[in-house]
PDB file of C-alpha atoms in Angstrom:
ATOM      1  CA  UNK Q   1       0.000   0.000   0.000  1.00 38.00           C
ATOM      2  CA  UNK Q   2       1.329   3.432  -0.915  1.00 44.00           C
ATOM      3  CA  UNK Q   3       2.333   5.794   1.822  1.00 52.00           C
ATOM      4  CA  UNK Q   4      -0.008   8.752   2.161  1.00 56.00           C
ATOM      5  CA  UNK Q   5       1.017  12.353   1.521  1.00 60.00           C
ATOM      6  CA  UNK Q   6       1.147  14.355   4.744  1.00 67.00           C
ATOM      7  CA  UNK Q   7       3.285  17.217   3.465  1.00 63.00           C
ATOM      8  CA  UNK Q   8       2.346  20.890   3.804  1.00 62.00           C
ATOM      9  CA  UNK Q   9       0.469  21.903   0.677  1.00 64.00           C
ATOM     10  CA  UNK Q  10       2.930  24.751   0.117  1.00 65.00           C
ATOM     11  CA  UNK Q  11       5.688  22.213  -0.579  1.00 69.00           C
ATOM     12  CA  UNK Q  12       3.880  21.037  -3.696  1.00 72.00           C
ATOM     13  CA  UNK Q  13       2.899  24.477  -4.987  1.00 70.00           C
ATOM     14  CA  UNK Q  14       6.280  26.206  -4.793  1.00 68.00           C
ATOM     15  CA  UNK Q  15       5.283  28.549  -1.940  1.00 75.00           C
ATOM     16  CA  UNK Q  16       7.635  26.856   0.523  1.00 79.00           C
ATOM     17  CA  UNK Q  17      11.424  27.269   0.261  1.00 89.00           C
ATOM     18  CA  UNK Q  18      12.966  24.607  -1.913  1.00 94.00           C
ATOM     19  CA  UNK Q  19      16.604  25.664  -2.342  1.00 96.00           C
ATOM     20  CA  UNK Q  20      19.513  23.421  -1.321  1.00 97.00           C
ATOM     21  CA  UNK Q  21      17.500  20.221  -1.139  1.00 96.00           C
ATOM     22  CA  UNK Q  22      19.028  18.068  -3.900  1.00 97.00           C
ATOM     23  CA  UNK Q  23      20.437  14.704  -2.866  1.00 95.00           C
ATOM     24  CA  UNK Q  24      24.097  14.478  -1.870  1.00 92.00           C
ATOM     25  CA  UNK Q  25      24.170  10.950  -3.341  1.00 90.00           C
ATOM     26  CA  UNK Q  26      23.987  11.866  -7.005  1.00 94.00           C
ATOM     27  CA  UNK Q  27      27.627  12.119  -8.038  1.00 97.00           C
ATOM     28  CA  UNK Q  28      27.256   9.054 -10.287  1.00 98.00           C
ATOM     29  CA  UNK Q  29      24.117   7.344 -11.571  1.00 98.00           C
ATOM     30  CA  UNK Q  30      23.014   3.889 -12.695  1.00 98.00           C
ATOM     31  CA  UNK Q  31      19.603   3.876 -14.396  1.00 98.00           C
ATOM     32  CA  UNK Q  32      18.019   0.493 -15.095  1.00 98.00           C
ATOM     33  CA  UNK Q  33      14.959   0.153 -17.329  1.00 97.00           C
ATOM     34  CA  UNK Q  34      12.333  -1.919 -15.529  1.00 95.00           C
ATOM     35  CA  UNK Q  35       8.646  -1.426 -16.246  1.00 91.00           C
ATOM     36  CA  UNK Q  36       7.601  -2.533 -12.781  1.00 82.00           C
ATOM     37  CA  UNK Q  37       6.002  -3.047 -10.427  1.00 89.00           C
ATOM     38  CA  UNK Q  38       8.254  -1.021  -8.148  1.00 93.00           C
ATOM     39  CA  UNK Q  39       8.281  -1.853  -4.451  1.00 94.00           C
ATOM     40  CA  UNK Q  40       8.737   0.862  -1.822  1.00 92.00           C
ATOM     41  CA  UNK Q  41      12.491   0.169  -1.845  1.00 92.00           C
ATOM     42  CA  UNK Q  42      14.608  -1.072  -4.761  1.00 93.00           C
ATOM     43  CA  UNK Q  43      15.864  -4.047  -2.767  1.00 91.00           C
ATOM     44  CA  UNK Q  44      12.259  -5.204  -2.250  1.00 93.00           C
ATOM     45  CA  UNK Q  45      11.336  -5.067  -5.943  1.00 93.00           C
ATOM     46  CA  UNK Q  46      10.883  -8.282  -7.893  1.00 92.00           C
ATOM     47  CA  UNK Q  47      14.019  -8.189  -9.996  1.00 94.00           C
ATOM     48  CA  UNK Q  48      16.320 -10.904 -11.354  1.00 94.00           C
ATOM     49  CA  UNK Q  49      19.165 -11.808  -9.013  1.00 96.00           C
ATOM     50  CA  UNK Q  50      21.695 -10.357 -11.452  1.00 96.00           C
ATOM     51  CA  UNK Q  51      20.017  -6.939 -11.271  1.00 96.00           C
ATOM     52  CA  UNK Q  52      19.907  -7.069  -7.488  1.00 97.00           C
ATOM     53  CA  UNK Q  53      23.644  -7.780  -7.534  1.00 97.00           C
ATOM     54  CA  UNK Q  54      24.181  -4.863  -9.891  1.00 98.00           C
ATOM     55  CA  UNK Q  55      22.265  -2.537  -7.562  1.00 98.00           C
ATOM     56  CA  UNK Q  56      24.285  -3.770  -4.582  1.00 98.00           C
ATOM     57  CA  UNK Q  57      27.562  -3.135  -6.450  1.00 98.00           C
ATOM     58  CA  UNK Q  58      26.373   0.359  -7.325  1.00 98.00           C
ATOM     59  CA  UNK Q  59      25.515   1.233  -3.739  1.00 97.00           C
ATOM     60  CA  UNK Q  60      28.868  -0.097  -2.533  1.00 97.00           C
ATOM     61  CA  UNK Q  61      30.590   2.322  -4.933  1.00 97.00           C
ATOM     62  CA  UNK Q  62      28.353   5.255  -3.931  1.00 97.00           C
ATOM     63  CA  UNK Q  63      26.613   5.201  -7.328  1.00 98.00           C
ATOM     64  CA  UNK Q  64      22.941   6.144  -7.155  1.00 98.00           C
ATOM     65  CA  UNK Q  65      20.781   3.337  -8.643  1.00 98.00           C
ATOM     66  CA  UNK Q  66      17.370   4.141 -10.115  1.00 98.00           C
ATOM     67  CA  UNK Q  67      14.740   2.085 -11.919  1.00 97.00           C
ATOM     68  CA  UNK Q  68      13.285   3.880 -14.947  1.00 97.00           C
ATOM     69  CA  UNK Q  69      10.467   3.307 -17.442  1.00 96.00           C
ATOM     70  CA  UNK Q  70       8.881   5.200 -20.296  1.00 96.00           C
ATOM     71  CA  UNK Q  71       5.867   7.329 -19.269  1.00 95.00           C
ATOM     72  CA  UNK Q  72       2.700   5.253 -19.280  1.00 83.00           C
ATOM     73  CA  UNK Q  73       4.538   2.078 -20.241  1.00 73.00           C
ATOM     74  CA  UNK Q  74       4.088  -0.983 -18.027  1.00 76.00           C
ATOM     75  CA  UNK Q  75       4.766  -3.949 -20.324  1.00 75.00           C
ATOM     76  CA  UNK Q  76       7.825  -6.050 -19.526  1.00 76.00           C
ATOM     77  CA  UNK Q  77      11.059  -5.232 -21.357  1.00 77.00           C
ATOM     78  CA  UNK Q  78      12.742  -8.161 -23.086  1.00 81.00           C
ATOM     79  CA  UNK Q  79      16.251  -8.661 -24.425  1.00 88.00           C
ATOM     80  CA  UNK Q  80      19.514  -7.345 -22.972  1.00 95.00           C
ATOM     81  CA  UNK Q  81      19.332  -5.162 -19.886  1.00 96.00           C
ATOM     82  CA  UNK Q  82      18.884  -1.527 -20.921  1.00 97.00           C
ATOM     83  CA  UNK Q  83      20.879   0.860 -18.730  1.00 98.00           C
ATOM     84  CA  UNK Q  84      22.135   4.408 -18.617  1.00 98.00           C
ATOM     85  CA  UNK Q  85      25.106   5.582 -16.578  1.00 98.00           C
ATOM     86  CA  UNK Q  86      25.903   9.191 -15.807  1.00 98.00           C
ATOM     87  CA  UNK Q  87      28.740  11.117 -14.193  1.00 98.00           C
ATOM     88  CA  UNK Q  88      27.566  14.384 -12.672  1.00 97.00           C
ATOM     89  CA  UNK Q  89      30.599  15.075 -10.467  1.00 90.00           C
ATOM     90  CA  UNK Q  90      33.178  15.562 -13.219  1.00 93.00           C
ATOM     91  CA  UNK Q  91      34.402  18.671 -15.019  1.00 92.00           C
ATOM     92  CA  UNK Q  92      32.317  17.796 -18.066  1.00 95.00           C
ATOM     93  CA  UNK Q  93      29.299  15.703 -16.986  1.00 97.00           C
ATOM     94  CA  UNK Q  94      28.236  12.964 -19.362  1.00 98.00           C
ATOM     95  CA  UNK Q  95      25.497  10.410 -19.957  1.00 98.00           C
ATOM     96  CA  UNK Q  96      25.919   7.047 -21.686  1.00 98.00           C
ATOM     97  CA  UNK Q  97      23.587   4.241 -22.743  1.00 98.00           C
ATOM     98  CA  UNK Q  98      24.186   0.514 -22.820  1.00 98.00           C
ATOM     99  CA  UNK Q  99      22.481  -2.812 -23.568  1.00 97.00           C
ATOM    100  CA  UNK Q 100      24.043  -5.400 -21.298  1.00 96.00           C
ATOM    101  CA  UNK Q 101      23.787  -9.160 -21.786  1.00 95.00           C
ATOM    102  CA  UNK Q 102      25.405  -9.900 -18.420  1.00 96.00           C
ATOM    103  CA  UNK Q 103      24.765  -7.275 -15.701  1.00 96.00           C
ATOM    104  CA  UNK Q 104      27.707  -8.654 -13.713  1.00 96.00           C
ATOM    105  CA  UNK Q 105      30.020  -7.479 -16.510  1.00 95.00           C
ATOM    106  CA  UNK Q 106      28.996  -3.801 -16.378  1.00 98.00           C
ATOM    107  CA  UNK Q 107      32.143  -1.934 -15.306  1.00 97.00           C
ATOM    108  CA  UNK Q 108      30.922   0.348 -12.534  1.00 98.00           C
ATOM    109  CA  UNK Q 109      34.498   0.885 -11.401  1.00 97.00           C
ATOM    110  CA  UNK Q 110      35.141   2.807 -14.620  1.00 97.00           C
ATOM    111  CA  UNK Q 111      32.096   4.979 -13.924  1.00 97.00           C
ATOM    112  CA  UNK Q 112      33.324   6.177 -10.520  1.00 97.00           C
ATOM    113  CA  UNK Q 113      36.616   7.147 -12.176  1.00 96.00           C
ATOM    114  CA  UNK Q 114      34.709   9.274 -14.670  1.00 95.00           C
ATOM    115  CA  UNK Q 115      35.261   6.855 -17.558  1.00 97.00           C
ATOM    116  CA  UNK Q 116      32.493   5.546 -19.821  1.00 98.00           C
ATOM    117  CA  UNK Q 117      32.175   1.745 -19.360  1.00 97.00           C
ATOM    118  CA  UNK Q 118      33.151  -0.246 -22.450  1.00 95.00           C
ATOM    119  CA  UNK Q 119      29.621  -1.565 -22.933  1.00 93.00           C
ATOM    120  CA  UNK Q 120      28.093   1.948 -23.088  1.00 98.00           C
ATOM    121  CA  UNK Q 121      28.002   4.734 -25.679  1.00 98.00           C
ATOM    122  CA  UNK Q 122      27.831   8.452 -24.959  1.00 98.00           C
ATOM    123  CA  UNK Q 123      24.460  10.126 -25.432  1.00 97.00           C
ATOM    124  CA  UNK Q 124      24.335  13.718 -26.644  1.00 95.00           C
ATOM    125  CA  UNK Q 125      20.755  14.524 -25.658  1.00 96.00           C
ATOM    126  CA  UNK Q 126      19.754  15.344 -22.063  1.00 97.00           C
ATOM    127  CA  UNK Q 127      17.616  13.012 -19.967  1.00 98.00           C
ATOM    128  CA  UNK Q 128      14.736  14.151 -17.801  1.00 98.00           C
ATOM    129  CA  UNK Q 129      13.665  12.004 -14.854  1.00 98.00           C
ATOM    130  CA  UNK Q 130      10.309  12.482 -13.142  1.00 98.00           C
ATOM    131  CA  UNK Q 131       9.761  10.652  -9.861  1.00 97.00           C
ATOM    132  CA  UNK Q 132       6.507   8.652 -10.053  1.00 96.00           C
ATOM    133  CA  UNK Q 133       7.309   6.215  -7.235  1.00 95.00           C
ATOM    134  CA  UNK Q 134       3.876   5.902  -5.640  1.00 90.00           C
ATOM    135  CA  UNK Q 135       4.854   2.915  -3.521  1.00 89.00           C
ATOM    136  CA  UNK Q 136       7.404   5.141  -1.799  1.00 88.00           C
ATOM    137  CA  UNK Q 137       5.012   8.050  -1.367  1.00 88.00           C
ATOM    138  CA  UNK Q 138       1.587   8.598  -2.882  1.00 90.00           C
ATOM    139  CA  UNK Q 139       2.207  12.228  -3.864  1.00 91.00           C
ATOM    140  CA  UNK Q 140       5.028  11.192  -6.194  1.00 93.00           C
ATOM    141  CA  UNK Q 141       2.565   9.242  -8.338  1.00 93.00           C
ATOM    142  CA  UNK Q 142      -0.334  11.682  -7.941  1.00 94.00           C
ATOM    143  CA  UNK Q 143       1.743  14.640  -9.071  1.00 95.00           C
ATOM    144  CA  UNK Q 144       4.540  12.953 -10.999  1.00 96.00           C
ATOM    145  CA  UNK Q 145       2.572  10.748 -13.400  1.00 96.00           C
ATOM    146  CA  UNK Q 146       0.680  13.559 -15.181  1.00 97.00           C
ATOM    147  CA  UNK Q 147       3.858  15.641 -15.329  1.00 98.00           C
ATOM    148  CA  UNK Q 148       5.828  12.773 -16.897  1.00 98.00           C
ATOM    149  CA  UNK Q 149       3.135  12.283 -19.544  1.00 97.00           C
ATOM    150  CA  UNK Q 150       3.059  16.003 -20.317  1.00 98.00           C
ATOM    151  CA  UNK Q 151       6.827  16.282 -20.669  1.00 98.00           C
ATOM    152  CA  UNK Q 152       6.942  13.140 -22.803  1.00 97.00           C
ATOM    153  CA  UNK Q 153       4.436  14.673 -25.215  1.00 97.00           C
ATOM    154  CA  UNK Q 154       6.593  17.785 -25.538  1.00 97.00           C
ATOM    155  CA  UNK Q 155      10.052  16.146 -25.337  1.00 97.00           C
ATOM    156  CA  UNK Q 156       9.517  12.712 -26.892  1.00 96.00           C
ATOM    157  CA  UNK Q 157      12.218  10.164 -26.176  1.00 95.00           C
ATOM    158  CA  UNK Q 158      13.935  12.248 -23.477  1.00 97.00           C
ATOM    159  CA  UNK Q 159      11.647  11.685 -20.485  1.00 98.00           C
ATOM    160  CA  UNK Q 160      11.547   8.749 -18.068  1.00 98.00           C
ATOM    161  CA  UNK Q 161       9.565   7.909 -14.992  1.00 98.00           C
ATOM    162  CA  UNK Q 162      11.839   6.909 -12.133  1.00 98.00           C
ATOM    163  CA  UNK Q 163      11.938   5.612  -8.584  1.00 97.00           C
ATOM    164  CA  UNK Q 164      12.509   7.746  -5.481  1.00 96.00           C
ATOM    165  CA  UNK Q 165      14.949  10.621  -6.106  1.00 97.00           C
ATOM    166  CA  UNK Q 166      14.742  12.151  -2.625  1.00 93.00           C
ATOM    167  CA  UNK Q 167      12.537  14.930  -1.312  1.00 91.00           C
ATOM    168  CA  UNK Q 168       9.007  13.531  -1.560  1.00 89.00           C
ATOM    169  CA  UNK Q 169       7.725  16.714   0.081  1.00 90.00           C
ATOM    170  CA  UNK Q 170       8.733  18.583  -3.104  1.00 93.00           C
ATOM    171  CA  UNK Q 171       6.800  16.434  -5.590  1.00 94.00           C
ATOM    172  CA  UNK Q 172       6.514  16.632  -8.490  1.00 96.00           C
ATOM    173  CA  UNK Q 173      10.284  16.263  -8.768  1.00 97.00           C
ATOM    174  CA  UNK Q 174      12.317  16.655 -11.956  1.00 98.00           C
ATOM    175  CA  UNK Q 175      15.990  15.692 -12.414  1.00 98.00           C
ATOM    176  CA  UNK Q 176      18.010  16.844 -15.422  1.00 98.00           C
ATOM    177  CA  UNK Q 177      20.905  14.596 -16.394  1.00 98.00           C
ATOM    178  CA  UNK Q 178      23.826  14.431 -16.844  1.00 98.00           C
ATOM    179  CA  UNK Q 179      24.408  17.458 -14.584  1.00 98.00           C
ATOM    180  CA  UNK Q 180      22.090  16.213 -11.823  1.00 98.00           C
ATOM    181  CA  UNK Q 181      20.017  19.393 -11.590  1.00 98.00           C
ATOM    182  CA  UNK Q 182      17.053  18.990  -9.238  1.00 98.00           C
ATOM    183  CA  UNK Q 183      13.745  20.827  -9.484  1.00 98.00           C
ATOM    184  CA  UNK Q 184      10.710  20.391  -7.252  1.00 97.00           C
ATOM    185  CA  UNK Q 185       7.108  21.512  -6.762  1.00 95.00           C
ATOM    186  CA  UNK Q 186       6.851  21.331 -10.537  1.00 97.00           C
ATOM    187  CA  UNK Q 187       3.868  22.537 -12.494  1.00 96.00           C
ATOM    188  CA  UNK Q 188       3.703  21.717 -16.196  1.00 97.00           C
ATOM    189  CA  UNK Q 189       4.718  25.258 -17.140  1.00 97.00           C
ATOM    190  CA  UNK Q 190       7.610  25.297 -14.675  1.00 97.00           C
ATOM    191  CA  UNK Q 191       8.841  21.892 -15.841  1.00 98.00           C
ATOM    192  CA  UNK Q 192       8.880  22.706 -19.541  1.00 98.00           C
ATOM    193  CA  UNK Q 193      10.650  26.001 -18.767  1.00 98.00           C
ATOM    194  CA  UNK Q 194      13.311  24.162 -16.747  1.00 98.00           C
ATOM    195  CA  UNK Q 195      13.764  21.512 -19.453  1.00 98.00           C
ATOM    196  CA  UNK Q 196      14.079  24.084 -22.227  1.00 97.00           C
ATOM    197  CA  UNK Q 197      16.553  26.105 -20.182  1.00 98.00           C
ATOM    198  CA  UNK Q 198      18.669  23.012 -19.583  1.00 98.00           C
ATOM    199  CA  UNK Q 199      18.817  22.329 -23.310  1.00 96.00           C
ATOM    200  CA  UNK Q 200      20.465  25.762 -23.604  1.00 97.00           C
ATOM    201  CA  UNK Q 201      22.872  25.141 -20.726  1.00 97.00           C
ATOM    202  CA  UNK Q 202      20.963  27.227 -18.199  1.00 98.00           C
ATOM    203  CA  UNK Q 203      19.070  26.847 -14.946  1.00 98.00           C
ATOM    204  CA  UNK Q 204      15.798  28.433 -13.861  1.00 98.00           C
ATOM    205  CA  UNK Q 205      16.077  29.585 -10.254  1.00 97.00           C
ATOM    206  CA  UNK Q 206      12.343  29.316  -9.619  1.00 94.00           C
ATOM    207  CA  UNK Q 207      11.782  25.879  -7.998  1.00 96.00           C
ATOM    208  CA  UNK Q 208      15.434  24.930  -8.440  1.00 98.00           C
ATOM    209  CA  UNK Q 209      16.418  22.532  -5.639  1.00 98.00           C
ATOM    210  CA  UNK Q 210      20.148  22.468  -6.441  1.00 98.00           C
ATOM    211  CA  UNK Q 211      22.831  20.256  -7.947  1.00 97.00           C
ATOM    212  CA  UNK Q 212      23.026  16.645  -6.828  1.00 97.00           C
ATOM    213  CA  UNK Q 213      26.253  15.311  -5.402  1.00 95.00           C
ATOM    214  CA  UNK Q 214      27.320  18.282  -3.274  1.00 95.00           C
ATOM    215  CA  UNK Q 215      26.456  19.054   0.380  1.00 97.00           C
ATOM    216  CA  UNK Q 216      23.322  21.089   0.966  1.00 97.00           C
ATOM    217  CA  UNK Q 217      25.074  24.172   2.452  1.00 98.00           C
ATOM    218  CA  UNK Q 218      27.178  24.417  -0.705  1.00 98.00           C
ATOM    219  CA  UNK Q 219      24.049  24.177  -2.827  1.00 98.00           C
ATOM    220  CA  UNK Q 220      22.663  27.077  -0.816  1.00 98.00           C
ATOM    221  CA  UNK Q 221      25.830  29.138  -1.343  1.00 98.00           C
ATOM    222  CA  UNK Q 222      25.637  28.597  -5.103  1.00 98.00           C
ATOM    223  CA  UNK Q 223      21.962  29.548  -5.100  1.00 98.00           C
ATOM    224  CA  UNK Q 224      22.550  32.829  -3.266  1.00 98.00           C
ATOM    225  CA  UNK Q 225      25.371  33.799  -5.645  1.00 98.00           C
ATOM    226  CA  UNK Q 226      23.141  33.069  -8.634  1.00 98.00           C
ATOM    227  CA  UNK Q 227      20.397  35.199  -7.115  1.00 97.00           C
ATOM    228  CA  UNK Q 228      22.864  38.021  -6.406  1.00 97.00           C
ATOM    229  CA  UNK Q 229      24.563  38.025  -9.807  1.00 96.00           C
ATOM    230  CA  UNK Q 230      21.807  36.774 -12.088  1.00 96.00           C
ATOM    231  CA  UNK Q 231      24.182  34.152 -13.531  1.00 97.00           C
ATOM    232  CA  UNK Q 232      22.130  31.198 -14.791  1.00 97.00           C
ATOM    233  CA  UNK Q 233      24.550  29.171 -16.932  1.00 97.00           C
ATOM    234  CA  UNK Q 234      24.833  25.619 -15.587  1.00 97.00           C
ATOM    235  CA  UNK Q 235      28.591  25.799 -15.064  1.00 95.00           C
ATOM    236  CA  UNK Q 236      28.797  29.487 -14.266  1.00 96.00           C
ATOM    237  CA  UNK Q 237      28.711  29.160 -10.481  1.00 97.00           C
ATOM    238  CA  UNK Q 238      30.623  26.680  -8.315  1.00 97.00           C
ATOM    239  CA  UNK Q 239      31.936  26.442  -4.768  1.00 97.00           C
ATOM    240  CA  UNK Q 240      35.744  26.399  -4.773  1.00 97.00           C
ATOM    241  CA  UNK Q 241      36.298  25.849  -1.045  1.00 98.00           C
ATOM    242  CA  UNK Q 242      34.280  25.624   2.150  1.00 98.00           C
ATOM    243  CA  UNK Q 243      34.639  25.162   5.885  1.00 98.00           C
ATOM    244  CA  UNK Q 244      32.257  24.811   8.806  1.00 97.00           C
ATOM    245  CA  UNK Q 245      32.288  27.050  11.870  1.00 97.00           C
ATOM    246  CA  UNK Q 246      29.677  26.003  14.434  1.00 96.00           C
ATOM    247  CA  UNK Q 247      26.386  25.970  12.491  1.00 96.00           C
ATOM    248  CA  UNK Q 248      27.671  28.202   9.703  1.00 98.00           C
ATOM    249  CA  UNK Q 249      29.271  27.159   6.435  1.00 98.00           C
ATOM    250  CA  UNK Q 250      31.752  29.603   4.921  1.00 98.00           C
ATOM    251  CA  UNK Q 251      32.312  29.229   1.175  1.00 98.00           C
ATOM    252  CA  UNK Q 252      34.335  30.790  -1.578  1.00 98.00           C
ATOM    253  CA  UNK Q 253      32.147  30.717  -4.669  1.00 98.00           C
ATOM    254  CA  UNK Q 254      33.389  31.333  -8.203  1.00 97.00           C
ATOM    255  CA  UNK Q 255      31.075  33.059 -10.659  1.00 97.00           C
ATOM    256  CA  UNK Q 256      32.128  33.151 -14.295  1.00 93.00           C
ATOM    257  CA  UNK Q 257      30.285  35.419 -16.727  1.00 85.00           C
ATOM    258  CA  UNK Q 258      31.046  36.876 -20.134  1.00 82.00           C
ATOM    259  CA  UNK Q 259      32.640  39.816 -18.365  1.00 84.00           C
ATOM    260  CA  UNK Q 260      35.074  37.664 -16.413  1.00 91.00           C
ATOM    261  CA  UNK Q 261      35.375  35.730 -13.175  1.00 95.00           C
ATOM    262  CA  UNK Q 262      34.440  36.961  -9.713  1.00 96.00           C
ATOM    263  CA  UNK Q 263      34.711  35.267  -6.346  1.00 97.00           C
ATOM    264  CA  UNK Q 264      32.440  35.704  -3.375  1.00 98.00           C
ATOM    265  CA  UNK Q 265      32.652  34.922   0.309  1.00 98.00           C
ATOM    266  CA  UNK Q 266      29.325  33.390   1.230  1.00 98.00           C
ATOM    267  CA  UNK Q 267      28.176  32.381   4.710  1.00 98.00           C
ATOM    268  CA  UNK Q 268      25.025  30.288   5.041  1.00 98.00           C
ATOM    269  CA  UNK Q 269      23.248  29.017   8.126  1.00 98.00           C
ATOM    270  CA  UNK Q 270      20.550  26.383   8.593  1.00 97.00           C
ATOM    271  CA  UNK Q 271      17.102  27.617   9.542  1.00 96.00           C
ATOM    272  CA  UNK Q 272      13.526  26.390   9.642  1.00 92.00           C
ATOM    273  CA  UNK Q 273      10.663  27.912   7.700  1.00 83.00           C
ATOM    274  CA  UNK Q 274       7.013  27.531   8.661  1.00 74.00           C
ATOM    275  CA  UNK Q 275       4.908  26.617   5.675  1.00 63.00           C
ATOM    276  CA  UNK Q 276       2.574  29.467   4.664  1.00 59.00           C
ATOM    277  CA  UNK Q 277      -0.628  27.439   4.837  1.00 55.00           C
ATOM    278  CA  UNK Q 278      -1.980  27.867   8.354  1.00 49.00           C
ATOM    279  CA  UNK Q 279      -1.693  25.955  11.601  1.00 44.00           C
ATOM    280  CA  UNK Q 280      -2.499  22.638   9.949  1.00 47.00           C
ATOM    281  CA  UNK Q 281       0.950  22.859   8.316  1.00 51.00           C
ATOM    282  CA  UNK Q 282       2.827  23.827  11.456  1.00 49.00           C
ATOM    283  CA  UNK Q 283       5.728  21.470  10.779  1.00 64.00           C
ATOM    284  CA  UNK Q 284       8.896  23.381  10.015  1.00 77.00           C
ATOM    285  CA  UNK Q 285      10.635  23.031   6.651  1.00 84.00           C
ATOM    286  CA  UNK Q 286      14.443  22.919   6.897  1.00 89.00           C
ATOM    287  CA  UNK Q 287      16.234  25.385   4.657  1.00 94.00           C
ATOM    288  CA  UNK Q 288      19.141  27.866   4.675  1.00 97.00           C
ATOM    289  CA  UNK Q 289      19.507  31.585   5.213  1.00 97.00           C
ATOM    290  CA  UNK Q 290      22.141  33.891   3.805  1.00 98.00           C
ATOM    291  CA  UNK Q 291      24.242  35.385   6.610  1.00 98.00           C
ATOM    292  CA  UNK Q 292      26.873  37.103   4.451  1.00 98.00           C
ATOM    293  CA  UNK Q 293      27.714  37.619   0.794  1.00 98.00           C
ATOM    294  CA  UNK Q 294      30.636  39.822  -0.231  1.00 98.00           C
ATOM    295  CA  UNK Q 295      32.776  39.987  -3.343  1.00 97.00           C
ATOM    296  CA  UNK Q 296      36.420  39.153  -2.787  1.00 96.00           C
ATOM    297  CA  UNK Q 297      39.038  41.557  -4.109  1.00 86.00           C
ATOM    298  CA  UNK Q 298      41.292  39.840  -6.667  1.00 77.00           C
ATOM    299  CA  UNK Q 299      44.883  39.350  -5.539  1.00 56.00           C
ATOM    300  CA  UNK Q 300      47.272  40.992  -8.018  1.00 54.00           C
ATOM    301  CA  UNK Q 301      50.547  39.170  -8.698  1.00 47.00           C
TER     302      UNK Q 301
END
């Protein structure tokens, strides 16, 4: 039985803060086509032993495994195992596709070193994942399924339903690969805007959760620099260094624009926001506040 949705309504409409909530476990990805059914957890799903072993190997290497299927498609997939692998935590993120006769032979070790496994071929088009994992949480199916169908109609061949991506409270969730960009509280209009922006190498700050694979305070620092500078290119903003002092995280963030490169000292602190939907939604929503943002003076040599 699917878990019910008990989240504040504001989480699903975009009224609640959503920044810095992308998963830290998305540096590398293993996507396995499996039409379903999907159990609440991957390890509980009815999968061949070889696929369970593949998932276990992925987790041991800190690769994020996901089951995927085409929107609206539930018939069993036959033939070699269809997989995608992606590296988000490299200088030039990439996505590759493979058809594997023996899952045990898929070289996941190459993936974590940023190398495309021999059995896979690079893919030039982006991939859009929409979480529709109703067995994990009902709102993911209720909100994700219609969004996946809509995106598939507008971006045929590039959209997949997927299992839990993290952050059920922000359904409908959208992940853009290979960069691992997370969006939440997605309406159809917001989702197509985010997808189109990604095709042009840009992010949309509205409902942008952050980049997977980096700690949440660093996601927050990047977000505040983007808001301050207006820089929206995917690779235009990145944390160069960080350190923690008590509850604060102090970052040096690089921002590269057409005019040159600037660096900012950014201090973020955890906080809790009360959802703007009355006493029934009194549970606090964890987020981050900006404590300091100042441009660093370049050192002349």
